[in-house]
mmCIF file of C-alpha atoms and ligand atoms in Angstrom:
data_model
loop_
_atom_site.group_PDB
_atom_site.id
_atom_site.type_symbol
_atom_site.label_atom_id
_atom_site.label_comp_id
_atom_site.label_asym_id
_atom_site.label_seq_id
_atom_site.Cartn_x
_atom_site.Cartn_y
_atom_site.Cartn_z
ATOM 1 C CA MET A 1 -17.147 19.273 7.504
ATOM 2 C CA ALA A 2 -13.693 18.888 8.828
ATOM 3 C CA ALA A 3 -10.823 21.413 7.323
ATOM 4 C CA ALA A 4 -8.626 19.810 4.841
ATOM 5 C CA SER A 5 -5.616 20.705 7.407
ATOM 6 C CA GLY A 6 -5.571 18.939 10.244
ATOM 7 C CA GLY A 7 -8.709 16.453 9.235
ATOM 8 C CA SER A 8 -8.271 12.870 8.234
ATOM 9 C CA ALA A 9 -10.167 10.333 6.752
ATOM 10 C CA GLN A 10 -11.868 9.293 9.447
ATOM 11 C CA ASP A 11 -14.592 11.549 9.033
ATOM 12 C CA TYR A 12 -15.266 10.032 5.868
ATOM 13 C CA LEU A 13 -15.568 6.684 6.819
ATOM 14 C CA PRO A 14 -19.332 4.810 6.175
ATOM 15 C CA ASP A 15 -21.443 3.333 8.633
ATOM 16 C CA SER A 16 -21.370 0.191 6.565
ATOM 17 C CA ARG A 17 -17.568 -1.329 6.790
ATOM 18 C CA ASP A 18 -17.715 -3.468 3.533
ATOM 19 C CA LEU A 19 -15.318 -3.023 0.818
ATOM 20 C CA VAL A 20 -17.230 -1.647 -1.502
ATOM 21 C CA SER A 21 -19.101 1.053 0.947
ATOM 22 C CA LEU A 22 -15.493 2.043 2.081
ATOM 23 C CA ALA A 23 -14.293 2.702 -1.706
ATOM 24 C CA ASP A 24 -17.359 4.263 -2.547
ATOM 25 C CA ALA A 25 -16.875 7.001 0.789
ATOM 26 C CA ALA A 26 -13.179 6.927 0.206
ATOM 27 C CA ALA A 27 -13.741 8.206 -3.441
ATOM 28 C CA GLY A 28 -15.311 11.385 -2.006
ATOM 29 C CA CYS A 29 -12.367 11.882 0.930
ATOM 30 C CA ARG A 30 -10.964 14.925 1.777
ATOM 31 C CA GLY A 31 -9.036 14.283 4.829
ATOM 32 C CA CYS A 32 -5.781 15.787 3.481
ATOM 33 C CA ASP A 33 -4.995 18.021 0.770
ATOM 34 C CA LEU A 34 -3.571 14.953 -1.871
ATOM 35 C CA TYR A 35 -7.519 14.969 -3.401
ATOM 36 C CA ARG A 36 -7.039 18.474 -5.046
ATOM 37 C CA ASP A 37 -4.753 17.734 -7.257
ATOM 38 C CA ALA A 38 -4.945 14.123 -8.010
ATOM 39 C CA GLU A 39 -7.302 13.001 -10.564
ATOM 40 C CA GLN A 40 -9.091 10.449 -8.021
ATOM 41 C CA THR A 41 -8.821 8.116 -4.757
ATOM 42 C CA VAL A 42 -7.229 4.599 -5.626
ATOM 43 C CA PHE A 43 -8.785 2.464 -3.182
ATOM 44 C CA GLY A 44 -7.465 -0.999 -2.603
ATOM 45 C CA ALA A 45 -8.569 -3.826 -5.110
ATOM 46 C CA GLY A 46 -8.799 -7.455 -4.726
ATOM 47 C CA PRO A 47 -11.267 -10.615 -2.768
ATOM 48 C CA ALA A 48 -12.718 -9.736 0.628
ATOM 49 C CA SER A 49 -11.788 -13.090 1.145
ATOM 50 C CA ALA A 50 -8.180 -12.648 0.655
ATOM 51 C CA ARG A 51 -5.654 -14.328 2.913
ATOM 52 C CA MET A 52 -2.901 -11.892 1.694
ATOM 53 C CA LEU A 53 -3.106 -8.121 1.640
ATOM 54 C CA LEU A 54 -0.224 -6.081 0.653
ATOM 55 C CA VAL A 55 0.450 -2.517 1.448
ATOM 56 C CA GLY A 56 2.317 -0.373 -1.070
ATOM 57 C CA GLU A 57 3.104 3.475 -0.711
ATOM 58 C CA GLN A 58 0.537 5.680 -2.739
ATOM 59 C CA PRO A 59 -0.678 5.656 -6.409
ATOM 60 C CA GLY A 60 1.522 6.715 -9.161
ATOM 61 C CA ASP A 61 0.944 8.525 -12.180
ATOM 62 C CA ARG A 62 -0.389 5.520 -14.133
ATOM 63 C CA GLU A 63 -2.666 4.552 -10.925
ATOM 64 C CA ASP A 64 -3.897 7.834 -10.632
ATOM 65 C CA ARG A 65 -5.329 7.743 -14.225
ATOM 66 C CA ALA A 66 -6.707 4.039 -13.972
ATOM 67 C CA GLY A 67 -8.023 4.624 -10.370
ATOM 68 C CA GLU A 68 -6.604 1.014 -9.627
ATOM 69 C CA PRO A 69 -3.379 -0.105 -7.416
ATOM 70 C CA PHE A 70 -0.161 -1.099 -8.754
ATOM 71 C CA VAL A 71 -1.232 -0.696 -12.720
ATOM 72 C CA GLY A 72 2.060 0.690 -13.834
ATOM 73 C CA PRO A 73 5.958 -0.163 -14.026
ATOM 74 C CA ALA A 74 5.983 -0.790 -10.284
ATOM 75 C CA GLY A 75 2.819 -3.010 -10.739
ATOM 76 C CA ARG A 76 4.480 -5.055 -13.540
ATOM 77 C CA LEU A 77 7.352 -5.728 -11.253
ATOM 78 C CA LEU A 78 5.758 -6.522 -8.447
ATOM 79 C CA ASP A 79 3.505 -8.948 -11.194
ATOM 80 C CA LYS A 80 6.879 -10.728 -11.568
ATOM 81 C CA ALA A 81 7.861 -10.747 -8.357
ATOM 82 C CA LEU A 82 4.295 -12.586 -7.176
ATOM 83 C CA SER A 83 4.772 -15.012 -10.064
ATOM 84 C CA ALA A 84 8.217 -15.789 -9.036
ATOM 85 C CA ALA A 85 6.625 -16.573 -5.630
ATOM 86 C CA ALA A 86 3.788 -18.806 -6.529
ATOM 87 C CA ILE A 87 1.422 -16.283 -5.532
ATOM 88 C CA ASP A 88 -1.751 -15.630 -7.582
ATOM 89 C CA ARG A 89 -1.948 -11.851 -8.221
ATOM 90 C CA GLY A 90 -6.176 -12.363 -8.058
ATOM 91 C CA GLN A 91 -6.155 -13.977 -4.585
ATOM 92 C CA VAL A 92 -4.593 -10.923 -3.046
ATOM 93 C CA TYR A 93 -5.659 -7.812 -1.737
ATOM 94 C CA LEU A 94 -3.049 -4.983 -3.026
ATOM 95 C CA THR A 95 -3.818 -1.604 -1.443
ATOM 96 C CA ASN A 96 -1.561 1.894 -0.658
ATOM 97 C CA ALA A 97 -0.543 3.830 2.661
ATOM 98 C CA VAL A 98 -2.028 6.919 1.015
ATOM 99 C CA LYS A 99 -4.820 6.517 -1.553
ATOM 100 C CA HIS A 100 -4.102 9.681 -3.755
ATOM 101 C CA PHE A 101 -0.902 10.656 -6.220
ATOM 102 C CA LYS A 102 1.002 12.670 -4.842
ATOM 103 C CA PHE A 103 3.370 14.810 -7.125
ATOM 104 C CA THR A 104 5.566 17.570 -8.026
ATOM 105 C CA ARG A 105 6.209 18.985 -11.718
ATOM 106 C CA ALA A 106 9.371 19.964 -12.841
ATOM 107 C CA SER A 107 9.010 23.868 -14.287
ATOM 108 C CA GLY A 108 7.655 23.697 -17.879
ATOM 109 C CA SER A 109 7.068 19.830 -17.783
ATOM 110 C CA LYS A 110 3.840 17.988 -17.985
ATOM 111 C CA ARG A 111 5.369 14.823 -16.561
ATOM 112 C CA ARG A 112 4.189 14.212 -12.857
ATOM 113 C CA ILE A 113 6.768 13.299 -10.539
ATOM 114 C CA HIS A 114 6.379 11.259 -7.301
ATOM 115 C CA LYS A 115 6.691 12.879 -3.935
ATOM 116 C CA THR A 116 6.784 10.740 -1.020
ATOM 117 C CA PRO A 117 3.730 11.545 0.899
ATOM 118 C CA SER A 118 4.756 13.096 4.427
ATOM 119 C CA ARG A 119 3.915 11.861 8.130
ATOM 120 C CA THR A 120 1.052 13.823 8.340
ATOM 121 C CA GLU A 121 -0.605 12.754 5.009
ATOM 122 C CA VAL A 122 0.155 9.079 6.082
ATOM 123 C CA VAL A 123 -1.751 9.253 9.100
ATOM 124 C CA ALA A 124 -4.627 11.317 7.550
ATOM 125 C CA CYS A 125 -5.416 8.356 5.281
ATOM 126 C CA ARG A 126 -4.787 5.594 7.432
ATOM 127 C CA PRO A 127 -8.035 5.102 8.795
ATOM 128 C CA TRP A 128 -8.770 3.695 5.246
ATOM 129 C CA LEU A 129 -6.026 1.276 5.491
ATOM 130 C CA PHE A 130 -7.529 -0.012 9.193
ATOM 131 C CA ALA A 131 -10.338 -0.683 7.862
ATOM 132 C CA GLU A 132 -9.620 -2.319 4.956
ATOM 133 C CA LEU A 133 -7.573 -4.430 7.447
ATOM 134 C CA GLN A 134 -10.711 -4.958 9.975
ATOM 135 C CA ALA A 135 -13.007 -5.601 6.188
ATOM 136 C CA ILE A 136 -10.566 -8.503 5.434
ATOM 137 C CA GLU A 137 -8.675 -9.844 8.213
ATOM 138 C CA PRO A 138 -5.904 -11.333 6.341
ATOM 139 C CA GLU A 139 -3.589 -13.876 7.755
ATOM 140 C CA VAL A 140 -0.568 -12.126 6.419
ATOM 141 C CA VAL A 141 0.251 -8.135 5.495
ATOM 142 C CA VAL A 142 2.869 -7.724 3.277
ATOM 143 C CA LEU A 143 4.260 -4.028 3.701
ATOM 144 C CA LEU A 144 6.073 -2.980 0.529
ATOM 145 C CA GLY A 145 8.688 -0.496 1.223
ATOM 146 C CA ALA A 146 9.426 2.060 4.542
ATOM 147 C CA THR A 147 6.270 4.346 3.866
ATOM 148 C CA ALA A 148 4.170 0.971 4.231
ATOM 149 C CA ALA A 149 6.127 -0.342 7.161
ATOM 150 C CA LYS A 150 6.134 3.141 9.200
ATOM 151 C CA ALA A 151 2.696 3.131 8.582
ATOM 152 C CA LEU A 152 1.266 0.057 10.743
ATOM 153 C CA LEU A 153 4.980 -0.517 12.641
ATOM 154 C CA GLY A 154 5.959 3.042 13.818
ATOM 155 C CA THR A 155 8.275 5.502 12.415
ATOM 156 C CA ASP A 156 11.388 3.958 14.639
ATOM 157 C CA PHE A 157 11.068 0.709 12.303
ATOM 158 C CA ARG A 158 13.976 0.104 10.284
ATOM 159 C CA LEU A 159 13.303 -1.592 6.742
ATOM 160 C CA THR A 160 17.187 -2.467 6.299
ATOM 161 C CA GLU A 161 17.422 -4.106 9.864
ATOM 162 C CA HIS A 162 14.262 -6.258 9.667
ATOM 163 C CA ARG A 163 13.206 -6.927 5.699
ATOM 164 C CA GLY A 164 12.230 -10.232 5.477
ATOM 165 C CA GLU A 165 11.165 -11.229 9.092
ATOM 166 C CA VAL A 166 8.351 -12.536 10.622
ATOM 167 C CA LEU A 167 6.497 -9.532 12.811
ATOM 168 C CA ARG A 168 3.349 -8.618 14.381
ATOM 169 C CA ALA A 169 1.999 -5.642 14.088
ATOM 170 C CA PRO A 170 0.767 -4.089 17.731
ATOM 171 C CA GLU A 171 -2.646 -5.442 18.658
ATOM 172 C CA ALA A 172 -3.152 -7.483 15.304
ATOM 173 C CA ASP A 173 -4.100 -10.833 14.771
ATOM 174 C CA TYR A 174 -2.362 -10.934 11.341
ATOM 175 C CA ALA A 175 1.684 -11.667 10.759
ATOM 176 C CA VAL A 176 3.482 -8.995 8.844
ATOM 177 C CA VAL A 177 6.501 -9.276 6.415
ATOM 178 C CA THR A 178 8.482 -6.160 5.468
ATOM 179 C CA THR A 179 9.908 -6.086 1.889
ATOM 180 C CA PRO A 180 11.322 -3.504 -0.416
ATOM 181 C CA HIS A 181 9.199 -1.436 -2.851
ATOM 182 C CA PRO A 182 9.085 -2.640 -6.421
ATOM 183 C CA SER A 183 9.908 0.890 -7.398
ATOM 184 C CA SER A 184 12.920 1.088 -4.859
ATOM 185 C CA VAL A 185 13.938 -2.044 -7.023
ATOM 186 C CA LEU A 186 13.098 -0.566 -10.021
ATOM 187 C CA ARG A 187 14.907 2.600 -9.460
ATOM 188 C CA GLY A 188 17.908 1.623 -7.726
ATOM 189 C CA PRO A 189 21.592 1.169 -9.074
ATOM 190 C CA ALA A 190 21.766 -1.526 -11.921
ATOM 191 C CA GLU A 191 23.881 -3.371 -10.093
ATOM 192 C CA ARG A 192 21.572 -3.836 -7.196
ATOM 193 C CA ARG A 193 18.336 -4.659 -9.135
ATOM 194 C CA ALA A 194 18.791 -8.375 -9.186
ATOM 195 C CA ALA A 195 19.646 -8.615 -5.784
ATOM 196 C CA GLY A 196 16.508 -6.150 -4.429
ATOM 197 C CA PHE A 197 13.950 -8.078 -6.890
ATOM 198 C CA GLY A 198 15.463 -11.434 -5.287
ATOM 199 C CA ASP A 199 14.681 -10.136 -1.983
ATOM 200 C CA LEU A 200 11.177 -9.164 -2.899
ATOM 201 C CA VAL A 201 10.616 -12.395 -4.161
ATOM 202 C CA HIS A 202 12.260 -14.160 -0.750
ATOM 203 C CA ASP A 203 9.929 -12.390 1.680
ATOM 204 C CA LEU A 204 6.906 -12.815 -0.840
ATOM 205 C CA GLY A 205 7.541 -16.678 -0.383
ATOM 206 C CA THR A 206 8.061 -16.079 3.648
ATOM 207 C CA ALA A 207 4.533 -14.104 3.482
ATOM 208 C CA ALA A 208 2.939 -17.335 1.276
ATOM 209 C CA GLY A 209 4.831 -19.983 3.367
ATOM 210 C CA LEU A 210 3.097 -18.686 6.775
ATOM 211 C CA LEU A 211 -0.443 -19.139 4.852
ATOM 212 C CA VAL A 212 0.685 -22.714 4.238
ATOM 213 C CA SER A 213 1.365 -23.142 7.798
ATOM 214 C CA THR A 214 -1.012 -21.715 9.654
ATOM 215 C CA GLY A 215 -3.681 -23.454 6.926
ATOM 216 C CA ARG A 216 -6.597 -21.257 8.400
ATOM 217 C CA ARG A 217 -9.757 -21.248 6.000
ATOM 218 C CA ARG A 218 -13.091 -19.395 6.299
HETATM 219 N N1 URA B 1 3.713 2.463 -5.882
HETATM 220 C C1 URA B 1 2.866 1.917 -4.869
HETATM 221 O O1 URA B 1 3.139 1.937 -3.933
HETATM 222 N N2 URA B 1 1.264 1.894 -5.412
HETATM 223 C C2 URA B 1 1.172 1.556 -6.223
HETATM 224 O O2 URA B 1 -0.455 1.544 -6.307
HETATM 225 C C3 URA B 1 1.742 2.043 -7.765
HETATM 226 C C4 URA B 1 3.094 2.488 -7.442
HETATM 227 FE FE1 SF4 B 2 -8.456 11.262 1.897
HETATM 228 FE FE2 SF4 B 2 -6.065 9.559 1.797
HETATM 229 FE FE3 SF4 B 2 -6.903 10.925 -0.140
HETATM 230 FE FE4 SF4 B 2 -6.007 12.278 1.934
HETATM 231 S S1 SF4 B 2 -4.531 11.217 0.480
HETATM 232 S S2 SF4 B 2 -7.940 13.179 0.475
HETATM 233 S S3 SF4 B 2 -6.419 11.426 3.509
HETATM 234 S S4 SF4 B 2 -8.123 9.784 0.676
#
């Protein structure tokens, strides 16, 4: 058994790489220390046949309790943006760069406050994301926010410079579009919210347009 520090999700990957086997195996992952304080692994969700895969940062408080990605406030905003871009949530696969909720507690408070995962945690957890990408073979991957973008495109990637562009991950046969994270739209200054939401809808539309134009069917 790998020690929690210096380990990675790689040590927990099952032989069989279909989504159900992956989710089962991920439930027991101890590839980094984040499993210790969280309730459960929040694996990706959606059909194996999805042509579009969306990657967030990590589950939040609500997702940690529910065991499902994007079911809290950020998920509600994402749902609105998907609808506005005419994308059916039921047809896309939703996942996160990191599969356990990382948080701190303000002293004396029960409230769990989101903490951005470290690069070490992102890299430790990435084998799950790679395995999801392999199992699904999406045509388009939407990276929501800087953590997801850096997980797939490298730490030099600057979302502010490249958001909304159609990119390609190294050695990948899917297109990539990066866009603001729904939580950053929610938490941002009020006067930026409408513009941030507009960017998100626009970039989701760009990603959906790639599906129409490639027309690949399985
Ligand atoms: N934020 C994310 O990045 N992912 C979720 O699943 C929920 C909130
Ligand atoms: Fe495993 Fe990822 Fe959870 Fe760390 S965050 S224990 S690597 S599933």
